[in-house]
Short mmCIF file of C-alpha atoms in Angstrom, two decimals:
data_model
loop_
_atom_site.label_atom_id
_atom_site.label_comp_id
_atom_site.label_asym_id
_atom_site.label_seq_id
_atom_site.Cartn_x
_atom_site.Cartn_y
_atom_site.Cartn_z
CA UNK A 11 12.29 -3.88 13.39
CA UNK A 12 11.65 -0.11 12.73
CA UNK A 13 12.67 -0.73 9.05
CA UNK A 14 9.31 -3.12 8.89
CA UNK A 15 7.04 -0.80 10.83
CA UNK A 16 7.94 1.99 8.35
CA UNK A 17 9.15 0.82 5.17
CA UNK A 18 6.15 1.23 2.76
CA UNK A 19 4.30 3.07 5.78
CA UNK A 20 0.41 2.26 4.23
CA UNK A 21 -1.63 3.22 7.03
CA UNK A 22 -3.80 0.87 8.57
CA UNK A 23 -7.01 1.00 10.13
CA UNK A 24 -6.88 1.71 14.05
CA UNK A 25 -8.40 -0.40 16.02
CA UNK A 26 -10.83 2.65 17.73
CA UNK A 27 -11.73 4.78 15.35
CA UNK A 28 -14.22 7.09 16.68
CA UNK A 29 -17.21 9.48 14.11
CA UNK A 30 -16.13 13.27 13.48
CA UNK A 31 -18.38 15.81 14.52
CA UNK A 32 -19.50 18.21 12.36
CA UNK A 33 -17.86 21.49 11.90
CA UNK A 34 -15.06 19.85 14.77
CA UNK A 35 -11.53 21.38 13.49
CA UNK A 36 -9.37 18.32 12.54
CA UNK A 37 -7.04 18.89 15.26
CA UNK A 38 -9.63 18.09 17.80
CA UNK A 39 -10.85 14.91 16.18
CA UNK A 40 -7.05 13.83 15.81
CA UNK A 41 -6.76 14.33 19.68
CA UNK A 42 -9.87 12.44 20.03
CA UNK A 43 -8.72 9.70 18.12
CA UNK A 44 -5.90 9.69 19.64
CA UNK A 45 -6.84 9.39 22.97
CA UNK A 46 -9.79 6.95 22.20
CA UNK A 47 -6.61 4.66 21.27
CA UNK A 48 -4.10 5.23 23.74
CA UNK A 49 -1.82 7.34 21.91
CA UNK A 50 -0.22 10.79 22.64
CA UNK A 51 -2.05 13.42 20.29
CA UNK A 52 1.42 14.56 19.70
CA UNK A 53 2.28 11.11 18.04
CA UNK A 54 -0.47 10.54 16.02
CA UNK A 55 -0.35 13.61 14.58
CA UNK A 56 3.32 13.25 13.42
CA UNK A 57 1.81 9.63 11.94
CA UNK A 58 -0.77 11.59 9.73
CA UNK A 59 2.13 13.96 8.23
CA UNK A 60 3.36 10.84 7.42
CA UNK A 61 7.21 9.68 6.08
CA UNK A 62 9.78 11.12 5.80
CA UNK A 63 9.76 13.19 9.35
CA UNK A 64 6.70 12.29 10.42
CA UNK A 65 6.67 15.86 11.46
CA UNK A 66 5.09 17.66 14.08
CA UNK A 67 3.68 21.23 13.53
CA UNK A 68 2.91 20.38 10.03
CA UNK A 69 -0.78 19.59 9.00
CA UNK A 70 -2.02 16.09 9.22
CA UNK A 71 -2.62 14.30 5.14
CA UNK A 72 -5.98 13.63 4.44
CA UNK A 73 -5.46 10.28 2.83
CA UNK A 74 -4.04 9.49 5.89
CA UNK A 75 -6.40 10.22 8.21
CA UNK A 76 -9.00 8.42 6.01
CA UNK A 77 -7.10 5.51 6.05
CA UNK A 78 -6.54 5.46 9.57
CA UNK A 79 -10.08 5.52 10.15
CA UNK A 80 -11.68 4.00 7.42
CA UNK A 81 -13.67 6.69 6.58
CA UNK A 82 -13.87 8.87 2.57
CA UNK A 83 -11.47 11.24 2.11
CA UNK A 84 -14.10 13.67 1.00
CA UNK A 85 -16.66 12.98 3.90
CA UNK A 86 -13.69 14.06 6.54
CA UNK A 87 -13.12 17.26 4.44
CA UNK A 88 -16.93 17.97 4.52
CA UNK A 89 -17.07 16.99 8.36
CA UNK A 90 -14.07 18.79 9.44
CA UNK A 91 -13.07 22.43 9.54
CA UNK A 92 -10.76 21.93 6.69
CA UNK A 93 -7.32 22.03 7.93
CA UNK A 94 -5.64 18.72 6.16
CA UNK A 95 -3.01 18.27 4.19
CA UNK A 96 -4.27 17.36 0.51
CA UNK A 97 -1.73 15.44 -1.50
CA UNK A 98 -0.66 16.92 -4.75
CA UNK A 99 -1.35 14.54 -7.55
CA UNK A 100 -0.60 15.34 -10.77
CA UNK A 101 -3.46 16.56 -13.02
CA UNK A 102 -3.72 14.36 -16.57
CA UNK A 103 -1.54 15.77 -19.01
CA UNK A 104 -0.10 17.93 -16.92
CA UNK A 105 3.44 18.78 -17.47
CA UNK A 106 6.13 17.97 -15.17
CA UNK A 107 8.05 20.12 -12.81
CA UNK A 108 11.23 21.16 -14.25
CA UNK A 109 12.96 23.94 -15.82
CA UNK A 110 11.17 25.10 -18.74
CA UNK A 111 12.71 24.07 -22.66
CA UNK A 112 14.48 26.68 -24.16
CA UNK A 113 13.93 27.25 -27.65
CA UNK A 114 16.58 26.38 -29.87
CA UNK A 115 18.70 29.34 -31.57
CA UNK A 116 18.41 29.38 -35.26
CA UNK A 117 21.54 28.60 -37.51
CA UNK A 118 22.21 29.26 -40.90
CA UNK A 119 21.95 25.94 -41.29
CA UNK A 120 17.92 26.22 -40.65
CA UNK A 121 17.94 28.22 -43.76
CA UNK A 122 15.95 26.50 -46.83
CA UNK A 123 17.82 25.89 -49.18
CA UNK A 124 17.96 28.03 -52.36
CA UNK A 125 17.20 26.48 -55.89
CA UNK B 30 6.51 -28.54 4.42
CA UNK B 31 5.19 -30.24 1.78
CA UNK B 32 6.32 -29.78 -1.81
CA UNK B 33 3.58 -31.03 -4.32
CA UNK B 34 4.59 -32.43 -7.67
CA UNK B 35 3.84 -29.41 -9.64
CA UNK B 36 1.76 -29.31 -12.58
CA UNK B 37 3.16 -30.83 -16.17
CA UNK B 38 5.09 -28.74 -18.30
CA UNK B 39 1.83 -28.64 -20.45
CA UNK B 40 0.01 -27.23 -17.54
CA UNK B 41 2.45 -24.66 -16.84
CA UNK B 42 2.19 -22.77 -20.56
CA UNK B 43 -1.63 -23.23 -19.71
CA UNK B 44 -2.17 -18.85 -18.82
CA UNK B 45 -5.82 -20.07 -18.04
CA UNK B 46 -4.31 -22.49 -15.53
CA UNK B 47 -1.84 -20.24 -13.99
CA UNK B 48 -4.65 -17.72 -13.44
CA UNK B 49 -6.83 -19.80 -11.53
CA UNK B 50 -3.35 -21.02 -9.44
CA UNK B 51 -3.06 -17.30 -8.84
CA UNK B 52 -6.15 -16.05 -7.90
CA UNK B 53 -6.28 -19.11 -5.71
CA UNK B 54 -2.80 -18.01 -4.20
CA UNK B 55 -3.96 -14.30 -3.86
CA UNK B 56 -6.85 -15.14 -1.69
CA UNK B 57 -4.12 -17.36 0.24
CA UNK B 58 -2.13 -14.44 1.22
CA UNK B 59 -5.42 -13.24 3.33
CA UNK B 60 -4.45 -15.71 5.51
CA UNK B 61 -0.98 -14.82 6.45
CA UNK B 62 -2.12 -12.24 8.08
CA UNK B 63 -3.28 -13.79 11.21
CA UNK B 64 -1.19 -11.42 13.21
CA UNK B 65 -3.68 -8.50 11.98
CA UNK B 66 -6.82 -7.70 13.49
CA UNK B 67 -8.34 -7.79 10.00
CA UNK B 68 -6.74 -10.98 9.42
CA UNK B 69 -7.79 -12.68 12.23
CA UNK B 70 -11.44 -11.46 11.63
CA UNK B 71 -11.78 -12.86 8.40
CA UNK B 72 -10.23 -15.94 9.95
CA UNK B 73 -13.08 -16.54 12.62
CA UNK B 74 -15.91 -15.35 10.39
CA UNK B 75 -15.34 -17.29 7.36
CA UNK B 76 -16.58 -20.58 6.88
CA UNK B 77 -16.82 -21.30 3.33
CA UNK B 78 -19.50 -24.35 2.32
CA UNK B 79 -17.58 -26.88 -0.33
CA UNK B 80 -18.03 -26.52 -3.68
CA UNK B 81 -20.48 -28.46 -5.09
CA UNK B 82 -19.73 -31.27 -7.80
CA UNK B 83 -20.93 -30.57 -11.15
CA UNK B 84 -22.55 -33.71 -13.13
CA UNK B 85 -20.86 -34.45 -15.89
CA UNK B 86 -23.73 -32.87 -17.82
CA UNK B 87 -23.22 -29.85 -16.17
CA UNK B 88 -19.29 -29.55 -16.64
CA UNK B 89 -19.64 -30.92 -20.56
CA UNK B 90 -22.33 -27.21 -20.55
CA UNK B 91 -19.25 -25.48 -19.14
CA UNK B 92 -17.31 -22.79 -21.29
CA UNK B 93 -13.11 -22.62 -20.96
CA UNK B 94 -13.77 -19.63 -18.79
CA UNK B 95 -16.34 -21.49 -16.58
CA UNK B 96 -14.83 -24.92 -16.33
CA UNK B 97 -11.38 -22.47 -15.05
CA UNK B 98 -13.27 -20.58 -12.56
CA UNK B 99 -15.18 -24.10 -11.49
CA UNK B 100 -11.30 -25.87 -11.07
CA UNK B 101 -9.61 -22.33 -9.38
CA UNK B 102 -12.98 -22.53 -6.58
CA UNK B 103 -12.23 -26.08 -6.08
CA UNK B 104 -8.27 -25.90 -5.92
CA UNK B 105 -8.68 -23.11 -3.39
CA UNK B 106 -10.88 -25.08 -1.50
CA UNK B 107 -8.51 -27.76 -1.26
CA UNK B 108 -5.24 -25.88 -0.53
CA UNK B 109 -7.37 -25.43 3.23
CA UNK B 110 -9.96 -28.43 3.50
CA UNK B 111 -11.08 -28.78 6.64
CA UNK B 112 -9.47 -28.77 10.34
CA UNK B 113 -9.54 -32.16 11.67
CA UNK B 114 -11.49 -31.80 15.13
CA UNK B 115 -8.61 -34.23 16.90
CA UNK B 116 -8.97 -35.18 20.69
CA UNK B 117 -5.81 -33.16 21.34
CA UNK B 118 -7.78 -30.29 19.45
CA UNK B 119 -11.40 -31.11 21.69
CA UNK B 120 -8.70 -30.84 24.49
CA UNK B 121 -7.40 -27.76 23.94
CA UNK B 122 -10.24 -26.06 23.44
CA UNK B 123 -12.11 -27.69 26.27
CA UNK B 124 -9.37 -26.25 28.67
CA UNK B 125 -9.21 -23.27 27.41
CA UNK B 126 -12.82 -22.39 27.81
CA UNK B 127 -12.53 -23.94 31.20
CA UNK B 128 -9.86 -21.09 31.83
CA UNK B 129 -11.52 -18.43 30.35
CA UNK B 130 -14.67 -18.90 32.58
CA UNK B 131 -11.96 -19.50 35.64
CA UNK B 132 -10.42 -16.03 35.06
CA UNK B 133 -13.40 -14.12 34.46
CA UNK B 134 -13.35 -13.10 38.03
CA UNK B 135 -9.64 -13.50 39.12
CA UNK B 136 -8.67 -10.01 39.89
CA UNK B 137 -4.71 -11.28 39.78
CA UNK B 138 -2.55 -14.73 39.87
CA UNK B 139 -4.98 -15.63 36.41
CA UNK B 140 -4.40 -19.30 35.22
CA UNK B 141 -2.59 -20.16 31.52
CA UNK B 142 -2.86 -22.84 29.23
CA UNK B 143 0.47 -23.74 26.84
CA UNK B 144 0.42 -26.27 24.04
CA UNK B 145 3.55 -27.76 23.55
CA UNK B 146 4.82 -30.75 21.59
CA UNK B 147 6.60 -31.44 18.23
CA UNK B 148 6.37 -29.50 14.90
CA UNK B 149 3.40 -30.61 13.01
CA UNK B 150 1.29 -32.19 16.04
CA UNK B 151 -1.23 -29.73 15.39
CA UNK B 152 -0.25 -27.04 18.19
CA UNK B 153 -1.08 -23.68 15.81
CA UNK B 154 -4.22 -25.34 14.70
CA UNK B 155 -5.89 -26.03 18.30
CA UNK B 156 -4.59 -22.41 19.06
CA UNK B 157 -6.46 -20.70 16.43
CA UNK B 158 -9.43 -22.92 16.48
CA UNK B 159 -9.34 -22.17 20.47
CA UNK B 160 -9.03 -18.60 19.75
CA UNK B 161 -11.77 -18.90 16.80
CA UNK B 162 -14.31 -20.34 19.42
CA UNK B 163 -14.16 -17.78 22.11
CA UNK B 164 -14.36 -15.06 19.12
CA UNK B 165 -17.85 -16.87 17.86
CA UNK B 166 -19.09 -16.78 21.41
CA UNK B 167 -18.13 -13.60 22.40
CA UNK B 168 -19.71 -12.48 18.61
CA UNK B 169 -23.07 -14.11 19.77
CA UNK B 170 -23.28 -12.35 23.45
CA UNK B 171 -22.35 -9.35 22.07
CA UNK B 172 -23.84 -8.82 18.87
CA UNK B 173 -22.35 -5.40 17.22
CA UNK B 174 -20.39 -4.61 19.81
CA UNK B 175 -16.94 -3.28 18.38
CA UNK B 176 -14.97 -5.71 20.77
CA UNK B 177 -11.51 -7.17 20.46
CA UNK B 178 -12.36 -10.74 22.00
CA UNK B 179 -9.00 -12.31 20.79
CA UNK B 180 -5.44 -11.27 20.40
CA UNK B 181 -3.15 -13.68 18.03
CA UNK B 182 0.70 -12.98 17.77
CA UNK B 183 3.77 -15.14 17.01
CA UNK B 184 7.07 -14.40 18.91
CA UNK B 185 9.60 -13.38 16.16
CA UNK B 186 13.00 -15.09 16.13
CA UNK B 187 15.37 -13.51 18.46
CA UNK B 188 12.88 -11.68 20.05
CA UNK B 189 13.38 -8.38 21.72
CA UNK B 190 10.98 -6.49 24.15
CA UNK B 191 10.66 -4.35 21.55
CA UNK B 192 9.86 -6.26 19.08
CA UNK B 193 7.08 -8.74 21.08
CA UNK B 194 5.70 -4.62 22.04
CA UNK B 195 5.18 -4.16 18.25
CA UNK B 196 3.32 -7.47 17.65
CA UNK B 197 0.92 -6.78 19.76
CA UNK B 198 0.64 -2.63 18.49
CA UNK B 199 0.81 -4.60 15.14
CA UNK B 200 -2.00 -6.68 15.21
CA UNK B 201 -3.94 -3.89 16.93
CA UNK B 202 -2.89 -1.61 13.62
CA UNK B 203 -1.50 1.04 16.35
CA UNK B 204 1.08 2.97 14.17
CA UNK B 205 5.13 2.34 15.48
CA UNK B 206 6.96 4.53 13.79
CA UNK B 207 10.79 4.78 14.60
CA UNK B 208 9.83 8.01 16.67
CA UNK B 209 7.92 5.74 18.95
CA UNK B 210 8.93 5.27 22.62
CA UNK B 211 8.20 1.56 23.84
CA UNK B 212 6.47 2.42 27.29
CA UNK B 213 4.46 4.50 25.05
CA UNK B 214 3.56 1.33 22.61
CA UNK B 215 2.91 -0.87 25.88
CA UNK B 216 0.92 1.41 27.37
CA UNK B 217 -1.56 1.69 23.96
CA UNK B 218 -1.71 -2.13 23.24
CA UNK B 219 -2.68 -2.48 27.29
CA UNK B 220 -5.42 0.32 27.14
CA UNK B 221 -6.70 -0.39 23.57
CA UNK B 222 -7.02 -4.34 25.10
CA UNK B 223 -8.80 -3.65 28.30
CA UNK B 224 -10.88 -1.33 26.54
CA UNK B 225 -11.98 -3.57 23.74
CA UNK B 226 -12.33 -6.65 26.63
CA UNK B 227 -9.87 -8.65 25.58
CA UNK B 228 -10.69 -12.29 26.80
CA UNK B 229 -7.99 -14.28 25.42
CA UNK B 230 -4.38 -13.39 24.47
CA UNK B 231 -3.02 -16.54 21.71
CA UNK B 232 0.65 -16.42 21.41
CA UNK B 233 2.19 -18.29 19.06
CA UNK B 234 5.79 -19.59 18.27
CA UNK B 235 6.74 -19.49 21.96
CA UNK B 236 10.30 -21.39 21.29
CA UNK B 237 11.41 -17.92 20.14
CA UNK B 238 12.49 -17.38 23.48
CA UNK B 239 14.56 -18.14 25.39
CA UNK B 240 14.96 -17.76 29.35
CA UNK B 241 18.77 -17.74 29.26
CA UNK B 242 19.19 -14.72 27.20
CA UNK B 243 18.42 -11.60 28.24
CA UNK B 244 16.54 -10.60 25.64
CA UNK B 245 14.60 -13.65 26.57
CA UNK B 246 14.07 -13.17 29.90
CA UNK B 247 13.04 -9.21 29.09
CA UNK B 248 10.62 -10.72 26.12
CA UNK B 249 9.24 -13.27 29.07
CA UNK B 250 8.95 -10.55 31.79
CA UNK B 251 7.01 -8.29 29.23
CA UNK B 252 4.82 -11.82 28.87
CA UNK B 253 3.95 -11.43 32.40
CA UNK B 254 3.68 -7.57 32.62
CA UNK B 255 0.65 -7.64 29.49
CA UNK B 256 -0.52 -11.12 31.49
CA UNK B 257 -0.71 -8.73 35.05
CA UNK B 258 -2.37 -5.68 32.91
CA UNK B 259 -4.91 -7.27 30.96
CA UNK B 260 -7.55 -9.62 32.41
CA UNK B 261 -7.56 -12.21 29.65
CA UNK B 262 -6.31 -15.95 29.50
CA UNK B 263 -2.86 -15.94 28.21
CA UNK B 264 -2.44 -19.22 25.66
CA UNK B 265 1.01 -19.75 24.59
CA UNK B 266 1.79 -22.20 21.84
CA UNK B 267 5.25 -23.53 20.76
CA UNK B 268 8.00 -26.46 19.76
CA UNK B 269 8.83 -28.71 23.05
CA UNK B 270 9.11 -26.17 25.37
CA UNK B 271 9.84 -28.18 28.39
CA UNK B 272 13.31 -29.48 26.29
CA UNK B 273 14.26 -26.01 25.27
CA UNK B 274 14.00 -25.10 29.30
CA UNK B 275 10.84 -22.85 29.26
CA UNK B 276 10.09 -23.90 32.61
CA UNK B 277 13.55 -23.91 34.44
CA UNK B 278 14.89 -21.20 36.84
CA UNK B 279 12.85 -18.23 38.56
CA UNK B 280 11.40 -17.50 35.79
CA UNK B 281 10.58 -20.80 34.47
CA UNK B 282 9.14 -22.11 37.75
CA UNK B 283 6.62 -19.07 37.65
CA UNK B 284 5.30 -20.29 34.53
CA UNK B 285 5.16 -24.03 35.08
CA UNK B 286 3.07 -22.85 38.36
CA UNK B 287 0.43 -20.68 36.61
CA UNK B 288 0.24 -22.98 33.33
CA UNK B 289 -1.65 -25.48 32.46
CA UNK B 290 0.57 -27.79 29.75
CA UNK B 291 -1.60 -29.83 27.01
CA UNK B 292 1.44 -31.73 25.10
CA UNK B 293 0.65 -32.22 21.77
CA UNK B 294 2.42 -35.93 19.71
CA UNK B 295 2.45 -37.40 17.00
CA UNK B 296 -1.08 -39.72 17.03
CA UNK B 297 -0.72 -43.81 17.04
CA UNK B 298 -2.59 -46.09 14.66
CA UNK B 299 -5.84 -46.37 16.14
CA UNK B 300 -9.24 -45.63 15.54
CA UNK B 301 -8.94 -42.18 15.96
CA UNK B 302 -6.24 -42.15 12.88
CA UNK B 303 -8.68 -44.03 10.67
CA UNK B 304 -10.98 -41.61 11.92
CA UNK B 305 -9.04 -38.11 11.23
CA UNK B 306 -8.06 -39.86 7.78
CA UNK B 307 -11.99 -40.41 6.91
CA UNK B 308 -13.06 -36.76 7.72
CA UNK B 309 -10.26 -35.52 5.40
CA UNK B 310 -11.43 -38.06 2.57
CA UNK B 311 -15.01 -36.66 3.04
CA UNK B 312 -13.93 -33.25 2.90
CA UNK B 313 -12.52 -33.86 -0.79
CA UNK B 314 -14.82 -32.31 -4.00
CA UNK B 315 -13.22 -34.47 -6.66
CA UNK B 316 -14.83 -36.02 -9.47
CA UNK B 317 -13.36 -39.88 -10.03
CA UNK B 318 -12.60 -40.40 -6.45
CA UNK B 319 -13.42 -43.56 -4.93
CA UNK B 320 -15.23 -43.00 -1.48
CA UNK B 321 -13.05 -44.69 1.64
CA UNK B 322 -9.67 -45.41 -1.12
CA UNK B 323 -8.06 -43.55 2.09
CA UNK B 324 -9.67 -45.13 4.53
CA UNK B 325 -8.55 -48.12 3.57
CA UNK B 326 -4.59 -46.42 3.24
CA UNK B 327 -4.88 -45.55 6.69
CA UNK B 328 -2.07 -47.77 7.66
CA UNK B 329 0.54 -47.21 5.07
CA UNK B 330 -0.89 -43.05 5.61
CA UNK B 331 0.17 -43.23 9.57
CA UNK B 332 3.36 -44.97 8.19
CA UNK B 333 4.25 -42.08 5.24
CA UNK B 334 3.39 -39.76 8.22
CA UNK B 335 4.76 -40.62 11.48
CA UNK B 336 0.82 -39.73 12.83
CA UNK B 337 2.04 -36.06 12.12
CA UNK B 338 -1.33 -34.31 11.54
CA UNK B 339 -0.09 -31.54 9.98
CA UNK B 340 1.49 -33.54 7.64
CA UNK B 341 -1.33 -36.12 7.20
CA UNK B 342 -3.12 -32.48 5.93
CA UNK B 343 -0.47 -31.60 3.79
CA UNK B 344 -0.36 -34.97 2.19
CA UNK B 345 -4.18 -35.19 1.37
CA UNK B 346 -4.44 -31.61 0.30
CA UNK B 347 -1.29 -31.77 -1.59
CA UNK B 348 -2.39 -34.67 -3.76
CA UNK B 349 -6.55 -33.52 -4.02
CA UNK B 350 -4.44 -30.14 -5.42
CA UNK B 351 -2.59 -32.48 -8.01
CA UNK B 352 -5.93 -34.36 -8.84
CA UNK B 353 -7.14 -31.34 -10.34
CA UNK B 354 -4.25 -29.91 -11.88
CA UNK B 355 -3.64 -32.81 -13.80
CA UNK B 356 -7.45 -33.78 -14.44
CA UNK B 357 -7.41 -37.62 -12.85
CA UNK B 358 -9.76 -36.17 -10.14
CA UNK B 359 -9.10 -38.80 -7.68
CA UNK B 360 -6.19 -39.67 -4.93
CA UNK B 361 -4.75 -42.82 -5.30
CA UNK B 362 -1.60 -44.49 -3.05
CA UNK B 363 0.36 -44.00 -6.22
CA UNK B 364 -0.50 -39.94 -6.31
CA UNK B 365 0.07 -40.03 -2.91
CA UNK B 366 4.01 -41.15 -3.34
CA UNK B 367 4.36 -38.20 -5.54
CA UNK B 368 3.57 -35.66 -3.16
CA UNK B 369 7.35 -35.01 -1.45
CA UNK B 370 6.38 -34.90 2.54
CA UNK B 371 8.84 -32.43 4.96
CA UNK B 372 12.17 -33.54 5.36
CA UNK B 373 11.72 -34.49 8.84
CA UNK B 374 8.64 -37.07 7.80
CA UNK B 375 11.24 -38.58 5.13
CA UNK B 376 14.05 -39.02 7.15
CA UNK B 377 12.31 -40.19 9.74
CA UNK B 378 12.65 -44.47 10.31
CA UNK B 379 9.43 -46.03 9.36
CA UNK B 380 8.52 -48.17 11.82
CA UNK B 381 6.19 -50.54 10.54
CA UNK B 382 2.12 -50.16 11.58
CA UNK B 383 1.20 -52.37 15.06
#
């Protein structure tokens, strides 16, 4: 049963979702939100940090809490005192996380060859 | 179920056809989620008009892309039809309008309605076109009002109070995570309902539970709890549920004396039949068919059928789907044999028409 309710956790819309006030800090309009739909402010903010811990004390995602209400991702972060959670995407071309190539040490072998 | 003779191999290397099947399936998928409040919505608010029916003028003027897009509208079209407004259907909706306006006042002790008969009487059909109605109305009184009018869920298969808890959070789209504490859950679905002024409460697949398990009786008592909490008109929907003992002991009794039952059977071969059969046959947007060719099959229909109306539905959409796919564009008796019916309709003894 839990498997279903969090296995590919996509957000969905809830069914109150009230408007953000300008310049309200995020954690307010979470608590709002939360309370507008019966939930413990506690809980839905663990539902914005999303999978895997669902954490509380960390900062509630962004494209979670647009998806949750249905509203931009970019008109919450201009509404609210910015305190979200962006995801990191990776910028094109970009290069990937890792440790960086060594470069190779020269052999004799590299040598041209003479005449 | 009904498992329509599939297109020719020819058809199937057709990409263009398999598109059109696909897009036709994709939009299908909308409607498996009836359990979702979005689901639901696009349920009661849509009410697509039938395709029109090209002259042949028009379809020769047609491009391959066109004449695709044309046959994909018109096979996804088909694959629903229309709902067949039976007098079981009239009934049903009838009483459970008469129970809505009953409750509206009842501050406790509120009256139910439960449709129960065999599989494929048409039970899941009067529920949602029940439900469908009191959404329209309650759309019409209270135009842009964010209300939650109806509620739709199915009881899962071995149902747990847990489990019927997250339907309900489920088709709200209140999150359950595995953190989440079921009074918690119970306590959201009840406020978010009262708030939104719930009217109706559909549940569906009621045979799910049973009253001599625990789980059962827990899933039942929760039943009664949300029925106590929420001033609505519970409808419950589901397979015989007087045989599978739905309304024996304690339990049981409490239901039988707060329900109203509407048993839903197979239909017999009267007018009525002739008369479901004809508003399918008008519903149909194919090209070569010959007007009241089912009408006049009503008998040996009823017979292929057992007066199963679900299957009557199957059967006519199943072969108008073939009639495209293969390009005769009509239904005849002999298109009609090649559509496989469930295997309960085959194995059943056909008793011949009276």
């Amino acid at each position: 049963m839990t498997s279903r309710t969090d296995a590919g956790d996509r957000p969905r819309l809830l069914p109150v979702r009230p408007r953000p006030k300008a310049g309200e800090t995020t954690d307010s309009y979470v608590r709002r939100l939360a309370r507008a739909n019966h939930l413990k402010p506690s809980y839905l903010r663990g539902y914005l940090v999303g999978p895997p811990d669902y954490g509380q004390g960390k900062r509630p995602r962004a494209d979670r809490l647009a998806a949750v209400t249905g509203r931009r991702q970019n008109m919450l972060e201009r509404a609210l005192v910015v305190d979200l959670a962006r995801q990191r995407r990776p910028a094109a071309g970009a290069r990937h996380k890792g440790p960086r190539p060594t470069s190779r040490t020269t052999m004799p072998s590299d040598a041209p060859a003479v005449g | 179920m009904v498992t329509a003779t599939g297109p020719t191999p020819s058809q199937d290397a057709d990409p263009g056809r398999q598109h059109g099947s696909r897009r036709a399936l994709d939009r299908e998928d909308l409607h498996r989620y009836l359990t979702t409040l979005e689901g639901w919505r696009e349920f009661t608010t849509q009410d697509p008009a039938p395709p029109d029916l090209l002259t042949a003028n028009q379809l020769a003027g047609l491009d391959d892309d066109g004449r695709l897009d044309y046959d994909d509208g018109r096979l996804d079209y088909h694959t629903r039809l229309t709902v067949a407004a039976t007098s079981t259907l009239r009934a049903a909706v009838h009483a459970g309008r008469r129970l809505t306006l009953l409750n509206r006042h009842a501050i406790s002790a509120r009256r139910g309605l439960i449709l129960s008969g065999a599989a494929g009487t048409g039970k899941t059909t009067a529920l949602t076109q029940f439900g469908k109605t009191i959404e329209v109305i309650d759309r019409r009184q209270h135009p842009g009002v964010d209300r939650i009018p109806v509620v739709y869920v199915t009881v899962p298969p071995a149902a747990t109070l847990r489990m019927l808890a997250v339907e309900f959070a489920r088709f709200l789209g209140l999150p359950v995570t595995t953190r989440a504490n079921i009074t918690d859950v119970i306590e959201a679905v009840c406020g978010v309902l009262i708030d939104a002024r719930v009217s109706v409460v559909c549940v569906d697949e009621l045979h799910n539970l049973s009253l001599t398990t625990r789980n059962g009786a827990e899933v039942s008592d929760t039943l009664k709890y949300f029925s106590e909490r929420i001033p609505a008109t519970f409808v419950y929907a589901g397979v015989e549920l007087e045989a599978n003992g739905m309304f024996n002991g304690t339990r049981g009794r409490q239901i039988a004396g707060r329900f109203t039952v509407i048993d839903t059977a197979p239909f017999p071969r009267t007018q009525e039949w002739t008369g479901l059969v004809s508003t399918f046959e008008e519903a149909l947007r194919l090209h070569h068919h010959q007007p009241k060719t089912l009408e006049k099959l009503a008998n040996y229909l009823h017979q292929r059928t057992g007066g199963m109306i679900g299957t009557l539905s199957h059967l006519i959409r199943g072969a108008a789907v073939d009639a495209i796919l293969d390009g005769t564009e009509k239904i005849t008796r002999q298109s009609l044999e090649r559509v496989k019916l469930d295997r309960a309709t085959q194995t059943r003894k056909i008793k011949p028409a009276s």
